[in-house]
Short mmCIF file of C-alpha atoms in Angstrom, two decimals:
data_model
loop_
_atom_site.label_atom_id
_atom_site.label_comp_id
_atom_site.label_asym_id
_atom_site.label_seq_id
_atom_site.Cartn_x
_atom_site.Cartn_y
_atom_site.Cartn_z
CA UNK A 889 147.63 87.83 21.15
CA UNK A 890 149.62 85.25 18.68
CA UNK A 891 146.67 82.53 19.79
CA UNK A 892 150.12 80.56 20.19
CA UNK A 893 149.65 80.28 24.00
CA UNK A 894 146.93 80.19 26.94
CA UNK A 895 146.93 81.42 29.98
CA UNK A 896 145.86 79.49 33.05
CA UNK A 897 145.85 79.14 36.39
CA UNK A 898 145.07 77.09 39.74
CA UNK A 899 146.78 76.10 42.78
CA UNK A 900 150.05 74.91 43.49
CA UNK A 901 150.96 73.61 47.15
CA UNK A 902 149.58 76.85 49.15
CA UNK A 903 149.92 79.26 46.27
CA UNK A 904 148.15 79.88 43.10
CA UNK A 905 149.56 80.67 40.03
CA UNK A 906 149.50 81.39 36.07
CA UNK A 907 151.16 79.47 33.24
CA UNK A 908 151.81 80.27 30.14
CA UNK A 909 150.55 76.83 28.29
CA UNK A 910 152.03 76.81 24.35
CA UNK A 911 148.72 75.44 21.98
CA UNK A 912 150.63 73.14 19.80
CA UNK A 913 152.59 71.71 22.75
CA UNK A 914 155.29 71.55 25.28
CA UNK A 915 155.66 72.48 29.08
CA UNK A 916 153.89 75.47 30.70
CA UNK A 917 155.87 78.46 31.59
CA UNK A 918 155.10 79.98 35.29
CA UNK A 919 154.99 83.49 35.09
CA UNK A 920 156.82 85.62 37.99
CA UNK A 921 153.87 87.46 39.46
CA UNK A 922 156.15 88.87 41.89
CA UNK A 923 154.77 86.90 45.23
CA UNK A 924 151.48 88.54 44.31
CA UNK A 925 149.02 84.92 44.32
CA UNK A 926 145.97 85.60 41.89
CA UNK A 927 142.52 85.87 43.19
CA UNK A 928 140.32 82.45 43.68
CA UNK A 929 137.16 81.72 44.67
CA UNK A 930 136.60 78.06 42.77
CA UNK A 931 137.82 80.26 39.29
CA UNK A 932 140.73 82.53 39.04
CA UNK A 933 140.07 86.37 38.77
CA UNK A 934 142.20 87.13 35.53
CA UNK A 935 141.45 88.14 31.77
CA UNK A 936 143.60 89.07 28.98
CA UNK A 937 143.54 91.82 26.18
CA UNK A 938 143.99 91.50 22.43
CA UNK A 939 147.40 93.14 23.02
CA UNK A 940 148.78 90.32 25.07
CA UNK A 941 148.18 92.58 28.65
CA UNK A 942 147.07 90.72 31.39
CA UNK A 943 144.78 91.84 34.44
CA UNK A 944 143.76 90.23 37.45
CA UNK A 945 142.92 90.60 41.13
CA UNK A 946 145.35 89.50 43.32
CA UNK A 947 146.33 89.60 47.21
CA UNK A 948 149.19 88.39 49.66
CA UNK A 949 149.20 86.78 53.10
CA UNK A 950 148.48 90.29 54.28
CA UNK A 951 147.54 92.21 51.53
CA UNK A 952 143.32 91.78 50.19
CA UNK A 953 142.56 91.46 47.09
CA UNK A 954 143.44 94.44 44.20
CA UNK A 955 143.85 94.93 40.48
CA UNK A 956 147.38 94.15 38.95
CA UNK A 957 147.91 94.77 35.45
CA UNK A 958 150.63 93.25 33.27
CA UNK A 959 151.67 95.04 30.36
CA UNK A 960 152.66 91.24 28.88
CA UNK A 961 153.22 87.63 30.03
CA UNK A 962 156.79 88.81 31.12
CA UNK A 963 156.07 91.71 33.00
CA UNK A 964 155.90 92.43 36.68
CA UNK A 965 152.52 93.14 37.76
CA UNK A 966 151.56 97.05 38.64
CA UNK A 967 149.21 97.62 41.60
CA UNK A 968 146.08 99.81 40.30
CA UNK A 969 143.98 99.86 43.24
CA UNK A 970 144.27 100.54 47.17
CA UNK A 971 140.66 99.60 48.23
CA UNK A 972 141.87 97.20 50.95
CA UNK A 973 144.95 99.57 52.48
CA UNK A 974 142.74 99.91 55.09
CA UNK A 975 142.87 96.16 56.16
CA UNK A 976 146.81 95.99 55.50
CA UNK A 977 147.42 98.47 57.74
CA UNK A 978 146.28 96.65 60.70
CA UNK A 979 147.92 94.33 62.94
CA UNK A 980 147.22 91.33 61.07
CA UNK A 981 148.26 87.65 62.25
CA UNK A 982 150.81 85.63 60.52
CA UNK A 983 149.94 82.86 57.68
CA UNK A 984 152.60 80.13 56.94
CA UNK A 985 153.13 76.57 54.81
CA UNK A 986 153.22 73.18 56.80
CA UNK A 987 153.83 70.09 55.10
CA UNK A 988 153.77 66.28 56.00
CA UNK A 989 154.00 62.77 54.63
CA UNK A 990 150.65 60.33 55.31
CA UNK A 991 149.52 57.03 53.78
CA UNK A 992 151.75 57.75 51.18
CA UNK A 993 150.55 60.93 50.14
CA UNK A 994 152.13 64.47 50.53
CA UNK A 995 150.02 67.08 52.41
CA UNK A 996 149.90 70.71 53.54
CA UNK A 997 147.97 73.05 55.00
CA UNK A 998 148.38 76.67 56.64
CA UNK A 999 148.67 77.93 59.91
CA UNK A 1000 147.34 81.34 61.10
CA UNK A 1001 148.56 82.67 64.31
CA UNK A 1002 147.49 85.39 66.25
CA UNK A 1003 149.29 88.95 66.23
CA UNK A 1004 150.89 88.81 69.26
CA UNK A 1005 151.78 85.16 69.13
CA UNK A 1006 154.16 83.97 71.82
CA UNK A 1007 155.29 80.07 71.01
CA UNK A 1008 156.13 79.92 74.83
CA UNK A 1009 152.38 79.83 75.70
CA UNK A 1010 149.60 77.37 74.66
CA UNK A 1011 146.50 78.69 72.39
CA UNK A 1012 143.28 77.53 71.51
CA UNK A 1013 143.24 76.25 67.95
CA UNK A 1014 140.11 76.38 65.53
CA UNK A 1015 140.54 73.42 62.69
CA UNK A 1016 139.07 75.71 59.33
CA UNK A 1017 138.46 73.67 56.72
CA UNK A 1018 137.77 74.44 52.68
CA UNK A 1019 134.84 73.25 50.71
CA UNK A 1020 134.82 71.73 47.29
CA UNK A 1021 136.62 69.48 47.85
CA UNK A 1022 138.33 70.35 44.71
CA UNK A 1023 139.98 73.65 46.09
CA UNK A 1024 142.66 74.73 48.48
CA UNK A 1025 143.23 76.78 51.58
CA UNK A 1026 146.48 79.12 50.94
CA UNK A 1027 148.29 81.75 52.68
CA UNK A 1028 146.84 84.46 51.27
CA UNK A 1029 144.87 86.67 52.91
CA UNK A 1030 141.54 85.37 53.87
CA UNK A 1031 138.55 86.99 56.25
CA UNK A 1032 137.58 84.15 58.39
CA UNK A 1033 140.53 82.71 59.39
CA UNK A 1034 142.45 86.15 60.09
CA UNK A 1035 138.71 86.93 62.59
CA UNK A 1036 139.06 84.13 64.58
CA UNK A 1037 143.59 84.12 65.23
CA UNK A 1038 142.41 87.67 66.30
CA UNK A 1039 140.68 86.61 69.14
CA UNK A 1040 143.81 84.80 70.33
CA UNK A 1041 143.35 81.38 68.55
CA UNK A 1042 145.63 79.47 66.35
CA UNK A 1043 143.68 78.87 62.90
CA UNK A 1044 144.88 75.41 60.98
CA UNK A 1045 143.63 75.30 57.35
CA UNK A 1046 144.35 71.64 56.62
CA UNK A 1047 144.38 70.68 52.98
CA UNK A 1048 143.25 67.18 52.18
CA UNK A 1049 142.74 64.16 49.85
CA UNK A 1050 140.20 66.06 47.49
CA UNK A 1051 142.20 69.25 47.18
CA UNK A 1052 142.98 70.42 44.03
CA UNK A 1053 146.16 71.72 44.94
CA UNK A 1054 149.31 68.27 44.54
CA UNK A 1055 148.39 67.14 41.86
CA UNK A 1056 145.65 64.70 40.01
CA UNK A 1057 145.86 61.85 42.20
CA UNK A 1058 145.78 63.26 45.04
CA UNK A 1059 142.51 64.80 44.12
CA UNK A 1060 141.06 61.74 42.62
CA UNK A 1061 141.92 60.23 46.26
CA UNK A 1062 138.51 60.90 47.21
CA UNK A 1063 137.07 58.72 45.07
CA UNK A 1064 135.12 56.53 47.24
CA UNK A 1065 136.49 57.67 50.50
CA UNK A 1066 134.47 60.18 50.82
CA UNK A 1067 134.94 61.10 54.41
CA UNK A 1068 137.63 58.24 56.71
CA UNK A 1069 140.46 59.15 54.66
CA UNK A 1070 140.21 62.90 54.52
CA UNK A 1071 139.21 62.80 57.86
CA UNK A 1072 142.70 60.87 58.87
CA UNK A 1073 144.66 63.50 56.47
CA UNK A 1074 143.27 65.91 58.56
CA UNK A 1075 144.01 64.67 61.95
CA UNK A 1076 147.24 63.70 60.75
CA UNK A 1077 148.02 67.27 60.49
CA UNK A 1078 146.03 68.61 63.54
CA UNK A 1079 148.95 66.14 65.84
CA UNK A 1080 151.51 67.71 63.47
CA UNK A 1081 150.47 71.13 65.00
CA UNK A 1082 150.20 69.30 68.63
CA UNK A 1083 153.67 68.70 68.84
CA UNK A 1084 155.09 72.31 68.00
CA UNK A 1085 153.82 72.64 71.93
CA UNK A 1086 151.97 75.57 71.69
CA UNK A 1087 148.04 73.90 71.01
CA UNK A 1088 145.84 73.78 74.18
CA UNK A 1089 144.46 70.39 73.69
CA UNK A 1090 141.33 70.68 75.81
CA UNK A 1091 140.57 73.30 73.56
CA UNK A 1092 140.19 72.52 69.98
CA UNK A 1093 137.49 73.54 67.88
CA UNK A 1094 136.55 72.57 64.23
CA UNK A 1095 134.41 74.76 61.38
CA UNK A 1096 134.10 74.98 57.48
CA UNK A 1097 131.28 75.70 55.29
CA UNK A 1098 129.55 73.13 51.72
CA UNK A 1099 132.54 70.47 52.15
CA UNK A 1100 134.20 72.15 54.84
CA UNK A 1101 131.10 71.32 56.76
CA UNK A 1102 130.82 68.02 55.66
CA UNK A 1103 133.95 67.47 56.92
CA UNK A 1104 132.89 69.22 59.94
CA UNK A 1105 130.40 66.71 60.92
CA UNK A 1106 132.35 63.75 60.05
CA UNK A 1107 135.23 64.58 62.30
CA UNK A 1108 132.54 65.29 65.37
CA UNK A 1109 131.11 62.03 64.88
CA UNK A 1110 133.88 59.97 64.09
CA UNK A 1111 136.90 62.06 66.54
CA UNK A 1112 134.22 62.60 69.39
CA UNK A 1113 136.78 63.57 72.51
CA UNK A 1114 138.74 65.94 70.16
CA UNK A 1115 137.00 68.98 69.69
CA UNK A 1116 135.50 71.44 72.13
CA UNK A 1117 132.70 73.25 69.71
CA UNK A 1118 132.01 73.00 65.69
CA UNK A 1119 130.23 74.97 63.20
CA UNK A 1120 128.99 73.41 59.98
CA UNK A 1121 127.51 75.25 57.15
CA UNK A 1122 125.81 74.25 54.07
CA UNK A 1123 127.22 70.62 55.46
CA UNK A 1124 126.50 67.05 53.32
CA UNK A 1125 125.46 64.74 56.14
CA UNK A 1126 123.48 62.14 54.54
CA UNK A 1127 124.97 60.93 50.99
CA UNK A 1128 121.92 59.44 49.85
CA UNK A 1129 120.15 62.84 50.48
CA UNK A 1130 122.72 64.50 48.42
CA UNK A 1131 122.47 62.09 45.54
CA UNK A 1132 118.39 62.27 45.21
CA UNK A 1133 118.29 66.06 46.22
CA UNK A 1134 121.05 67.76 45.03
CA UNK A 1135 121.94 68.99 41.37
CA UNK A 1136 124.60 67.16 40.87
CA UNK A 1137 123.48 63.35 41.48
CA UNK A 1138 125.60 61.95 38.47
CA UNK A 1139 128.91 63.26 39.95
CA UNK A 1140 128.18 62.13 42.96
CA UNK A 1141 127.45 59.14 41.40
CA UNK A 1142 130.82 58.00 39.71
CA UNK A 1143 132.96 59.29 43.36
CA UNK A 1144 130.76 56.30 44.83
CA UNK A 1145 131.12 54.03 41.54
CA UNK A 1146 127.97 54.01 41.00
CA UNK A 1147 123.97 55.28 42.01
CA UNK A 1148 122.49 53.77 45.60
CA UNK A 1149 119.92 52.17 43.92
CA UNK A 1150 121.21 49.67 41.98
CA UNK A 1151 123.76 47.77 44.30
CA UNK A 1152 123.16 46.81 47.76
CA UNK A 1153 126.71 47.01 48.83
CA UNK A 1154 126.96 50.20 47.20
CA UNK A 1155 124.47 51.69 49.50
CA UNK A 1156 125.73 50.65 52.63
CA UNK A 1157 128.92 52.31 51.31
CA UNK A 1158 126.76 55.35 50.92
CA UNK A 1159 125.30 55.38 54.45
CA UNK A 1160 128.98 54.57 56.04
CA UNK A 1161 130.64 58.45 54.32
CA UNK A 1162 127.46 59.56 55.47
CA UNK A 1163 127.65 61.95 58.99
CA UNK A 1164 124.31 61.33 59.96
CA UNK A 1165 125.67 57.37 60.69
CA UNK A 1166 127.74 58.42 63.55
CA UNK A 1167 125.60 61.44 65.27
CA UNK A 1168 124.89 59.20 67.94
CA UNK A 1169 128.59 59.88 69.33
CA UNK A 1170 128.60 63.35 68.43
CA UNK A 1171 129.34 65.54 72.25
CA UNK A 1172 130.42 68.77 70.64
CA UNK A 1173 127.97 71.90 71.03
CA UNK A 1174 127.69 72.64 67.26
CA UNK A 1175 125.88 75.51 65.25
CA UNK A 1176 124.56 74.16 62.28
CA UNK A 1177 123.77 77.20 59.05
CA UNK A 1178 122.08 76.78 55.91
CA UNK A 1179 120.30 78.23 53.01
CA UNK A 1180 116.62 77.51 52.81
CA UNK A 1181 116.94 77.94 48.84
CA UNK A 1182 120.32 75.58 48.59
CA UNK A 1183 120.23 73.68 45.55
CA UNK A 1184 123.48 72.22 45.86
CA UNK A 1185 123.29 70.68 49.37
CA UNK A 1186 119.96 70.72 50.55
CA UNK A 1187 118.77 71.85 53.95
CA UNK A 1188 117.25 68.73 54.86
CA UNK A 1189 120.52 67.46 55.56
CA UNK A 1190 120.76 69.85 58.10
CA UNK A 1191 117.27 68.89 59.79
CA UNK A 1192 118.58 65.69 59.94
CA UNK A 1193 122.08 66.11 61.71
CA UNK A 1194 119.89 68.96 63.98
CA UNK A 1195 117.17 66.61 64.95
CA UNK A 1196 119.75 64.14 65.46
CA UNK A 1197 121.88 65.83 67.72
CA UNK A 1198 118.96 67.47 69.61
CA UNK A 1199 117.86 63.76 70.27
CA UNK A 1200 120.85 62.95 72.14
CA UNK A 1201 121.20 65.76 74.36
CA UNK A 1202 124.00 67.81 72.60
CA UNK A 1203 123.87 71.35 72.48
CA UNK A 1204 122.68 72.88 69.01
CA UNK A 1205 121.47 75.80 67.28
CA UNK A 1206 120.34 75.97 63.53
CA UNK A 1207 120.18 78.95 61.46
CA UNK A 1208 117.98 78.83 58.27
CA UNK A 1209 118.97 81.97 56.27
CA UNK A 1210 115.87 82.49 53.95
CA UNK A 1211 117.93 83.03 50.43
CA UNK A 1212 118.59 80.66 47.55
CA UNK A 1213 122.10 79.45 46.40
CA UNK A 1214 124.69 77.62 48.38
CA UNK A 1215 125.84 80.30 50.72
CA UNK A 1216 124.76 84.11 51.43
CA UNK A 1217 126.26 86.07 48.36
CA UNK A 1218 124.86 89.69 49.92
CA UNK A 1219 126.68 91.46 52.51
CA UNK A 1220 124.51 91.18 55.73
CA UNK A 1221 123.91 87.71 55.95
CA UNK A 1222 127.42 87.12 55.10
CA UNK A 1223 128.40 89.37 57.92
CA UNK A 1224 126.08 87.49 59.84
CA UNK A 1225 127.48 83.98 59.54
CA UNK A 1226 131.28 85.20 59.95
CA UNK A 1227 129.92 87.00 63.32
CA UNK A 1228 128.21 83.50 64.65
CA UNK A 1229 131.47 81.45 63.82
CA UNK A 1230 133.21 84.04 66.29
CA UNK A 1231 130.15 83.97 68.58
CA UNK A 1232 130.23 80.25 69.02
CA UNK A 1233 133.52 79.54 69.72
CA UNK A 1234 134.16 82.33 71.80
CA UNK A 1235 131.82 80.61 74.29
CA UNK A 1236 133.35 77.43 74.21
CA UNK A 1237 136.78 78.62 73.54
CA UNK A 1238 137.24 81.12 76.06
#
């Protein structure tokens, strides 16, 4: 209220927080939300009163999203809604922090385990990756992953060079790597997972939707024996599609130093990030889901990768939802795609 301060937010390791920033200077303040993470989805969920009282949505590992108020910056937030009770009163599985060390960066991710998990016996493990790539997965409570650890599978959310959520360099990683070295931070921490003992090996699958499905297709291509099924939505699989389609061509440009067209080398490097190099060695039965109205990654990239894998005998569906924007915002279709992810890997899974 003093227009001394701001208040922001974004991700820190698994979590996401708030800071209280002073305008003329000096280190940000954290403020103790109480283990209450705020809301995210690419923007934080919070606004601020002429008062100095803060609201914001906020949720827990098993706790959906509510309203929290907070009377000031140094107050404990106050619950004012119960609409997701419902959910947190069911058996839901637990979400935890791993961390490793890997070409010299530090990394972490989040496991999901089913309800009844028993580290004696061996699981099935889906690999759930998050888009962007300038976001994070966390332990709070999240649909998708809690679906598919209750069917019985272990869920690994791997964070990776891209993530927005250890720092600046670590997200400027991706500069120019768009898909090997993600791809290794994320195996790196799939053999992390092996060796707690309690994976199923033979059966590993791999999903994630914009970048997560990028990813997706790059790790099927490129890490051919390792997974059992995959599901890629909304996924970039041909760079130079993505530059001359999508709405965002001069971003693209400066992660790739530079446009295709005006450096030889520079395209080759285009076409090597690109998925739809390596479909030839693709043998995972994968389910492919896009918008027809996507402006951000068009569905001609998903043509492509179908055509491609159809062409070489591996097992492939495509659904072509018929909305715009980069994924279904209404509640049936996105009911719809969280059912097929279950669908699919329940028959390769099982």
């Amino acid at each position: 209220a003093d227009s001394k301060s701001l208040i922001v937010g974004g991700h820190i390791e698994t979590g996401v927080g708030l800071w209280q920033l002073p305008t003329a200077g000096g280190p940000p303040k954290r403020l103790d939300l109480d283990g209450i993470d705020p809301w995210w989805s690419f923007w934080l969920d919070v606004t601020t009163s002429a008062n100095g009282a803060i609201a914001f949505t906020g949720f827990t590992s098993t706790q959906p999203r509510e309203l929290y108020y907070m009377a000031a910056a140094d107050a404990k937030p106050r619950r004012l809604t119960h609409f997701n009770d419902g959910i947190a009163a069911l058996e839901l599985g637990k979400s935890e922090r791993i961390a490793w060390e890997f070409e010299s960066h530090r990394e972490d991710g989040v496991l999901v385990y089913p309800a009844d998990f028993d580290p004696a016996k061996k699981y099935p493990l889906v690999l759930y990756i998050h888009g962007g790539p300038r976001a994070s997965s966390t332990v709070g409570f999240s649909t998708i992953p809690q679906l598919l650890a209750a069917q019985g599978w272990v869920v690994f959310q791997p964070n990776y060079r891209g993530s927005d959520n250890l720092g600046q360099a670590y997200a400027m990683a991706i500069n120019r790597d768009a898909g090997a070295g993600p791809g290794r931070d994320v195996i790196a921490g799939l053999d992390l997972v092996k060796r707690k003992g309690c994976i199923d090996e033979t059966r590993i699958a791999v999903g994630g939707w914009s970048y997560g499905g990028f990813m997706t297709t790059w790790l099927i291509g490129n890490y051919p024996t390792v997974f059992k099924a995959a599901v890629a939505g909304a996924p970039v699989t041909n760079w130079m599609d993505q530059y001359t389609l999508g709405d965002a061509n001069v971003r693209r440009a400066q992660a790739f130093g530079g446009s295709p067209y005006t450096d030889e080398a520079r395209l080759k490097e285009y076409l090597a990030q690109s998925p739809i190099t390596y479909a030839a060695r693709v043998k995972a039965p994968t389910l492919l889901m896009s918008d027809v109205g996507d402006f951000r990654v068009p569905i001609t990239q998903s043509y492509q990768f179908y055509h491609a894998l159809c062409d070489n005998g591996v097992t492939t569906r495509f659904f072509a939802y018929p909305v715009s924007g980069h994924s279904p915002e209404d509640p049936v279709h996105a009911a719809d795609i969280t059912r097929r992810y279950v669908d699919w890997f329940t028959t390769y899974l099982k």
